[in-house]
CSV table of C-alpha atoms and ligand atoms in Angstrom, one decimal:
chain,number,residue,atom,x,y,z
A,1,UNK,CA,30.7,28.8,163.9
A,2,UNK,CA,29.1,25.6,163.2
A,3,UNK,CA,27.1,24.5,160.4
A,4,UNK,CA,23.3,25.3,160.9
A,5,UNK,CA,22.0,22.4,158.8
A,6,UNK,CA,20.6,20.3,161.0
A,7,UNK,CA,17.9,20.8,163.8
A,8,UNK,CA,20.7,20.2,166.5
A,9,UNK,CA,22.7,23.8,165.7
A,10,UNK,CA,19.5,25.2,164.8
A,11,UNK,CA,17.5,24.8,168.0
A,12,UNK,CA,20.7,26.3,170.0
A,13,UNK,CA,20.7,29.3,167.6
A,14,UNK,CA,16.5,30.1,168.2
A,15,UNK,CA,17.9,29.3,172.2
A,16,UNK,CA,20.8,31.5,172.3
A,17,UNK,CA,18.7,34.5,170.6
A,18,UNK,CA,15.7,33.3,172.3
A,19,UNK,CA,14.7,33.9,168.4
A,20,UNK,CA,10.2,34.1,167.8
A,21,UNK,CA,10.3,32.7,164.2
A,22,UNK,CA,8.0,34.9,162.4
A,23,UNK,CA,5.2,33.0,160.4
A,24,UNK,CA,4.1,36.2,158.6
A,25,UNK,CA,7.6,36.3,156.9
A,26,UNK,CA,7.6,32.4,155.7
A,27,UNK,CA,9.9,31.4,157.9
A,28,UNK,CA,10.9,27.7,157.6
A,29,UNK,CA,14.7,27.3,158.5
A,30,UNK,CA,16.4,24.3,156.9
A,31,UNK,CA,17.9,21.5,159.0
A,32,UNK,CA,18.7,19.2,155.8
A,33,UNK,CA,22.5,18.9,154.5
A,34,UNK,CA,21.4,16.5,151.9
A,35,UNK,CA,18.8,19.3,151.0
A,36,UNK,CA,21.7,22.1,151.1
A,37,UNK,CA,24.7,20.2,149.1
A,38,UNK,CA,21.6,19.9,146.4
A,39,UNK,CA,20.4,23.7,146.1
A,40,UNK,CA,23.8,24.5,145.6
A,41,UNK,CA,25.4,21.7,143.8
A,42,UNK,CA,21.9,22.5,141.3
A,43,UNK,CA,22.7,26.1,140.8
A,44,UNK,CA,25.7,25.2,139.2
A,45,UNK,CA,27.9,28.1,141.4
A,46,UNK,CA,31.3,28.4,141.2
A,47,UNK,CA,34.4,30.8,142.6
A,48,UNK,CA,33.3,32.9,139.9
A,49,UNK,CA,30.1,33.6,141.0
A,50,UNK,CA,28.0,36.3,142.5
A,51,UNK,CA,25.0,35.2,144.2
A,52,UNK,CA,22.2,37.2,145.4
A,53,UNK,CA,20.2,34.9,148.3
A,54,UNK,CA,16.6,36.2,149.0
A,55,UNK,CA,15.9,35.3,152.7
A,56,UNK,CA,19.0,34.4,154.6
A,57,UNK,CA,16.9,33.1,157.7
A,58,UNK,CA,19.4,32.9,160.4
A,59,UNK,CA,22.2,32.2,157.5
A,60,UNK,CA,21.9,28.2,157.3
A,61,UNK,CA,21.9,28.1,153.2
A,62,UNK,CA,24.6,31.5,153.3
A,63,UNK,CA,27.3,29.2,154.7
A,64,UNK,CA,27.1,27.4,152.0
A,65,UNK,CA,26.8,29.6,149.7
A,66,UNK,CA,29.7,32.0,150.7
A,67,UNK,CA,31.6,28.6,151.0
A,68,UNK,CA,30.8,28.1,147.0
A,69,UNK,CA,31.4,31.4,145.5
A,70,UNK,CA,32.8,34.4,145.4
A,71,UNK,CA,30.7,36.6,146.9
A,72,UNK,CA,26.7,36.3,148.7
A,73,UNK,CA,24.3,39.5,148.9
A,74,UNK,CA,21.9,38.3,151.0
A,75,UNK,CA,18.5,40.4,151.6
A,76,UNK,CA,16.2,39.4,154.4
A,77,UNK,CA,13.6,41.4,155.5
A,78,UNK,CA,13.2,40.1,159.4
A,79,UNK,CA,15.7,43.1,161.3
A,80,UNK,CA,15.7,40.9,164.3
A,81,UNK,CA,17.6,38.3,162.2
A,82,UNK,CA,20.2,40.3,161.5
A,83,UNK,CA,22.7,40.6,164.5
A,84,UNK,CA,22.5,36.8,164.2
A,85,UNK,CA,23.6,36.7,160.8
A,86,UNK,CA,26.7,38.6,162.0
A,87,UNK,CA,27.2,35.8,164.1
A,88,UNK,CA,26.3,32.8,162.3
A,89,UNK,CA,28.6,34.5,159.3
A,90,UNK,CA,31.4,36.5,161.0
A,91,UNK,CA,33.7,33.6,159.5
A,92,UNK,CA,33.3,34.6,156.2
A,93,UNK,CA,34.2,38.2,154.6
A,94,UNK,CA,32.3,37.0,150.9
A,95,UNK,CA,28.9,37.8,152.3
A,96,UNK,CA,27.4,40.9,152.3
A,97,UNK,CA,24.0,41.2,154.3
A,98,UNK,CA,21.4,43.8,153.3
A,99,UNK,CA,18.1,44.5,155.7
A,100,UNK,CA,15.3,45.1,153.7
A,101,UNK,CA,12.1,43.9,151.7
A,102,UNK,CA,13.7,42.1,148.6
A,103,UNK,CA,10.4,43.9,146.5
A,104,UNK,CA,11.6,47.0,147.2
A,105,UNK,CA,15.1,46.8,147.0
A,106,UNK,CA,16.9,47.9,143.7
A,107,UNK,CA,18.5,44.8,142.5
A,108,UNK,CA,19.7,46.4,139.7
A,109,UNK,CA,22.0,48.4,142.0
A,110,UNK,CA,23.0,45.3,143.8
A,111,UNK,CA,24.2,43.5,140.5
A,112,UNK,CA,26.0,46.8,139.4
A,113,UNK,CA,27.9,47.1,142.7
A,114,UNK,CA,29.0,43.4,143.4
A,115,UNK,CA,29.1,42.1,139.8
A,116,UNK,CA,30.3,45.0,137.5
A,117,UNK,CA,26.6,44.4,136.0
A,118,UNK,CA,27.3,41.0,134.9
A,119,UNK,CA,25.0,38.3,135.3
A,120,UNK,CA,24.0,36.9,139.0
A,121,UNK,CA,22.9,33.3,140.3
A,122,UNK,CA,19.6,33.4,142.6
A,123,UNK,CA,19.6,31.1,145.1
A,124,UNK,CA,17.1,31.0,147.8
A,125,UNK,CA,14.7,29.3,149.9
A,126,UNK,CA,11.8,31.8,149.0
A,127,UNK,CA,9.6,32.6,151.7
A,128,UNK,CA,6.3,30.6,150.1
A,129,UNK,CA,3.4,34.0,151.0
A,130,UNK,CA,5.2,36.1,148.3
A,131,UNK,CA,7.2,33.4,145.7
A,132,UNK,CA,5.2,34.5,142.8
A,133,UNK,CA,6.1,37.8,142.9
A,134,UNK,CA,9.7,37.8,143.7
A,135,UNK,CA,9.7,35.1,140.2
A,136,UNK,CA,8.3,37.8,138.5
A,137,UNK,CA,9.9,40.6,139.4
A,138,UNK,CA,13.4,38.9,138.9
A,139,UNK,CA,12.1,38.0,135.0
A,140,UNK,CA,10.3,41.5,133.7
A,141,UNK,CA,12.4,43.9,135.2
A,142,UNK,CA,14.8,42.2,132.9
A,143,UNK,CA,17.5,42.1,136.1
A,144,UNK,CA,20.9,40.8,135.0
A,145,UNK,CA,20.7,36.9,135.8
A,146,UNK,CA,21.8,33.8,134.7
A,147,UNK,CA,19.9,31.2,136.7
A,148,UNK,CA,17.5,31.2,139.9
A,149,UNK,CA,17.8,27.8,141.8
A,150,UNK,CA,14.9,28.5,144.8
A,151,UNK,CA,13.2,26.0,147.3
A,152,UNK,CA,9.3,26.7,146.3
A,153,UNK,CA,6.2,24.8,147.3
A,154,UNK,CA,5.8,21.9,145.6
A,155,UNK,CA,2.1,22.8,144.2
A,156,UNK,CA,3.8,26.0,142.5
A,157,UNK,CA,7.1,24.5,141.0
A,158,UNK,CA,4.2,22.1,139.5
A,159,UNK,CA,2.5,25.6,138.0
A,160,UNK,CA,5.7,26.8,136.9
A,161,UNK,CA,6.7,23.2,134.7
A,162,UNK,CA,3.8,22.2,133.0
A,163,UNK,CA,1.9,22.7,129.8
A,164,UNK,CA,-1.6,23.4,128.1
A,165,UNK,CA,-3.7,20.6,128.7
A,166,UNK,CA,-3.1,20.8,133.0
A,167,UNK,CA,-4.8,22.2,135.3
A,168,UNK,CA,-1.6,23.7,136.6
A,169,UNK,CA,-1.3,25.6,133.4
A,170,UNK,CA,-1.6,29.3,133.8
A,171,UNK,CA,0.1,32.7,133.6
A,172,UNK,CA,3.0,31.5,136.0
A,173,UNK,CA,3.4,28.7,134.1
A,174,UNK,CA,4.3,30.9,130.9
A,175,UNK,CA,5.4,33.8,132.5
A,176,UNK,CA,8.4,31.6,133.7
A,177,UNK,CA,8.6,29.7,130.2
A,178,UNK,CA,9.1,32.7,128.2
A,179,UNK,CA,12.3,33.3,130.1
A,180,UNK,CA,13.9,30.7,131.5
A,181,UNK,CA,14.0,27.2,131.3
A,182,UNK,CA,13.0,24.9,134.2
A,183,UNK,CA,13.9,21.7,135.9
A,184,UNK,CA,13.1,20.0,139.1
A,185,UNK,CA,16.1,19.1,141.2
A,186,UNK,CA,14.5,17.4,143.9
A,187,UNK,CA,11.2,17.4,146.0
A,188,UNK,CA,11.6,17.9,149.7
A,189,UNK,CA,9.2,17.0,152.7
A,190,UNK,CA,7.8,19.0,155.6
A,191,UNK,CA,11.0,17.1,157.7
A,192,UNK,CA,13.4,19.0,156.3
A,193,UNK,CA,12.3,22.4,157.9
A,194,UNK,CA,12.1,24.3,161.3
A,195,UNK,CA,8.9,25.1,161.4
A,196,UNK,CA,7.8,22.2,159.5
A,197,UNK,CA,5.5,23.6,156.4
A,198,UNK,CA,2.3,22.3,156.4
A,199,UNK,CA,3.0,21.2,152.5
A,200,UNK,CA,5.9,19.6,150.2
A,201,UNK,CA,8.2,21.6,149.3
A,202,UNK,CA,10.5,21.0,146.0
A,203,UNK,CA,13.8,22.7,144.4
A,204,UNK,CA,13.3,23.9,140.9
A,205,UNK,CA,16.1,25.1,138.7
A,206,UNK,CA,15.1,28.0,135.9
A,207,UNK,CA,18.0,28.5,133.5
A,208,UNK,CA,17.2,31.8,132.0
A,209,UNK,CA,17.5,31.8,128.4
A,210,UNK,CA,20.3,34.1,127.2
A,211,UNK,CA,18.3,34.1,123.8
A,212,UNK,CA,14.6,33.8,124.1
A,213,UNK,CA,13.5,30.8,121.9
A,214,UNK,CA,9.6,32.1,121.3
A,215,UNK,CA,9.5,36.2,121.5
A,216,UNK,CA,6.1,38.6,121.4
A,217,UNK,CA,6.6,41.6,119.6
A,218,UNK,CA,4.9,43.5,122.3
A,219,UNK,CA,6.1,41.3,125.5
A,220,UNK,CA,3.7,43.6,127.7
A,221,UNK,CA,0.8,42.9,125.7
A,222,UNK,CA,1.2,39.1,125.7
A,223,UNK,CA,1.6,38.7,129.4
A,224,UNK,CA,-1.8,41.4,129.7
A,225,UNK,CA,-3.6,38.7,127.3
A,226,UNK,CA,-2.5,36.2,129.3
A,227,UNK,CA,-3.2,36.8,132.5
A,228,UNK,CA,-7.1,38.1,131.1
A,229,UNK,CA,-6.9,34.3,129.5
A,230,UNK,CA,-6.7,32.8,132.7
A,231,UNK,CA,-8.4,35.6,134.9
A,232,UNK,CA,-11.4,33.3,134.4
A,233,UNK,CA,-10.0,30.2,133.1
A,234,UNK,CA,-13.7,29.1,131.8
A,235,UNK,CA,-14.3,31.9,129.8
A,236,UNK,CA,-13.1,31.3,126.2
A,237,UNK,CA,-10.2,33.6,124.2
A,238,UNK,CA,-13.0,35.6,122.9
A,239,UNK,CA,-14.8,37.0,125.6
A,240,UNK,CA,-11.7,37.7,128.1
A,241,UNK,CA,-9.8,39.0,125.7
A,242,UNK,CA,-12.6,41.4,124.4
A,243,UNK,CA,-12.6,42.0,128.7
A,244,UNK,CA,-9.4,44.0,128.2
A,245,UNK,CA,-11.4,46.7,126.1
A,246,UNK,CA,-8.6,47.3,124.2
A,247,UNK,CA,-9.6,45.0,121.1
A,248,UNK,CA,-13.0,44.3,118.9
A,249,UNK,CA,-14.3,40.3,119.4
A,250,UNK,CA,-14.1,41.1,115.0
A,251,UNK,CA,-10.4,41.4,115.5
A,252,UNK,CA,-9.9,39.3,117.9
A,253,UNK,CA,-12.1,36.0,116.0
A,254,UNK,CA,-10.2,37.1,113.3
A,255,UNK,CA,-6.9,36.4,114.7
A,256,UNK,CA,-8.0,33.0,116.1
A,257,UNK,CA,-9.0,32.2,112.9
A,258,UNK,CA,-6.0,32.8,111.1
A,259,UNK,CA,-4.0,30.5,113.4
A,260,UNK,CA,-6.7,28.5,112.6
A,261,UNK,CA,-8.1,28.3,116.5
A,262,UNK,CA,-11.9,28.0,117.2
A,263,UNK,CA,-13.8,30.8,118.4
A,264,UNK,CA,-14.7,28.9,121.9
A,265,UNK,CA,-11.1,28.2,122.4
A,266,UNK,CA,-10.0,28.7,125.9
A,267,UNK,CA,-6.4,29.9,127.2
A,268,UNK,CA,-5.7,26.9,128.9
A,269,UNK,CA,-5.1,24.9,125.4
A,270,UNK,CA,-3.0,27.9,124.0
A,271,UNK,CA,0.8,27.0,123.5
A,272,UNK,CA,3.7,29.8,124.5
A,273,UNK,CA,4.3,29.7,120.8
A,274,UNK,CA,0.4,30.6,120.4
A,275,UNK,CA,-0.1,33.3,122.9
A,276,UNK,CA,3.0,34.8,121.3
A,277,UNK,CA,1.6,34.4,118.0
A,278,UNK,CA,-1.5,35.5,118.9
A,279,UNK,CA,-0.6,39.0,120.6
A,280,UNK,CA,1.5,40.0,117.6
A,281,UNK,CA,-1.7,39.2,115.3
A,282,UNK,CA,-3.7,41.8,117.6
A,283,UNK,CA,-1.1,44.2,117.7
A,284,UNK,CA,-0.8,44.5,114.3
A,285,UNK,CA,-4.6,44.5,114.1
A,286,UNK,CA,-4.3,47.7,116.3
A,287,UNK,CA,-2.1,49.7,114.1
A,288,UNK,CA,-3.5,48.8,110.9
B,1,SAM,N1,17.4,30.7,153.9
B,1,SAM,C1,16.9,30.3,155.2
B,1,SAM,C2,16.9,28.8,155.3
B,1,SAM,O1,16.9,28.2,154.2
B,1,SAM,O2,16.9,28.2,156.4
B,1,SAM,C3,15.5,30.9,155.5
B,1,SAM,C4,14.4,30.6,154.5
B,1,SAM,S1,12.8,31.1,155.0
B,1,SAM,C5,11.8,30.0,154.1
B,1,SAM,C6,12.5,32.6,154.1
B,1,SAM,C7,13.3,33.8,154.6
B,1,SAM,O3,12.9,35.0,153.8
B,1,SAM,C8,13.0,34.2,156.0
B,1,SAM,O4,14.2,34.5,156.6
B,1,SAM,C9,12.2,35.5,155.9
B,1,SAM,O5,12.3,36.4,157.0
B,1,SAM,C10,12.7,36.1,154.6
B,1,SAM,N2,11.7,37.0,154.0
B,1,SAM,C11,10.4,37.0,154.0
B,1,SAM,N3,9.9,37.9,153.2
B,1,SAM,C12,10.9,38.6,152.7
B,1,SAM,C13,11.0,39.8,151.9
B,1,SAM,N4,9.9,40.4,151.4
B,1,SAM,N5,12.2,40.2,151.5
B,1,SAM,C14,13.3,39.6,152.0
B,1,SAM,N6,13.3,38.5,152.8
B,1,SAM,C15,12.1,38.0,153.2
């Protein structure tokens, strides 16, 4: 089987399968080498590796994948997909394709049956309606990973890199700092893609930190403060934070006062090092 990255190969796969790409599952297939050698040359894979794929598609990026490391799990949601994955794959025995919704399936399971539990790379072109919560399910279910290289829309690798002071800042932005570490690889245009997206699209590279640098005491708690800190993002600390009901606006001032933060302080100016800070001054308000 010839490669599918280009728009050549492509086309005669949708042909031969008279294939309906479904835009209700995200479904933008690549048609870029240049694009493909860089997701995979950034995820750093090796022989060594085992790589769980979210999305196959019709198996453009699996190719390359199964052709990089040792073995792919691939989910993809989209059953009609998969007898052409059989096809589009039946040169390789590394890849192991698995039909279902990658929410739903038990990862854990996965890692424990193709890696022995060890660490696994993620490597995907994420289907953009549901990115942020395949990012954060892979970081707090705590899954067994080392790195998730993943094609994302442009506007929301932007969320996931920056820091207080944007207006890109927000819970993604820490949710993904407290674990991992991220860079951008490269930022790829509507061209690259059949169906083209109607937005840029860009690789981003989140090197999950075997040791986290800034820790809450109470990890739940930080990420519920958070997310009530940007809820509304022009209400200050004070008044969505007192909106979880769970601590007094006494405690709470308090608290910003001893990390010496004004009472009309907003989430958006609040460090990772601060909202961890901050949480563990509540908690401990709470038990006292
Ligand atoms: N990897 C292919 C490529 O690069 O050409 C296809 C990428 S396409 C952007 C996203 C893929 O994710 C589609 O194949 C789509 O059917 C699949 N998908 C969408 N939602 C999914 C879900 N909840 N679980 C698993 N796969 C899903």
């Amino acid at each position: 089987m010839a490669y599918l990255g280009n728009s050549k190969n492509t086309l005669e796969i949708v042909k031969k399968y008279n294939l309906s790409i479904q835009k209700k599952f995200g479904q933008n297939f690549l048609i870029d080498s240049n694009v493909l050698e860089g997701i995979v040359e950034a995820s750093g894979i090796t022989k060594d590796d085992c790589v769980l794929e979210i999305g196959p598609g019709i198996g453009t990026m699996t190719q390359y994948l199964a052709e990089n490391a040792r073995e792919v799990v691939s989910i993809e949601i989209d059953k009609a997909l998969i007898p052409i994955l059989k096809d589009t794959l039946s040169e390789y025995n590394n890849v192991t394709i698995i039909n279902n919704d990658v929410l739903k399936t038990d990862i854990e399971e996965i890692v424990r049956e193709h890696n022995g539990g060890k660490p696994v790379k993620v490597v995907a072109n994420l289907p953009y309606y549901i990115t942020t919560p395949i990012i954060m399910r892979l970081f707090e279910e705590h899954l067994p990973i080392d790195s998730i290289t993943v094609m994302v829309q442009k506007e929301v690798a932007d969320r996931m890199e920056t820091g207080p002071g944007s207006k890109d800042y927000g819970a993604l932005s820490l949710a993904v700092q407290y674990y991992a570490k991220p860079s951008t690889v490269m930022v790829v245009p509507p061209s690259s893609f059949i169906p083209q997206p109607g937005v840029s699209s860009e690789i981003i590279h989140l090197e999950c930190y075997k040791e986290l640098p800034v820790t809450a005491s109470d990890e739940e708690l930080m990420f519920r403060i958070i997310r009530a800190a940007f809820n509304q993002r022009r209400k200050t600390m004070l008044n969505s934070v007192s909106s979880l009901g769970e601590f007094s606006k006494a405690d709470i001032q308090s608290a910003l006062e001893k990390m010496g933060l004004s009472s009309t302080v907003r989430g958006e100016a609040l460090s990772l090092e601060e909202f961890a800070a901050f949480s563990d001054l509540l908690k401990a308000s709470k038990v006292q």
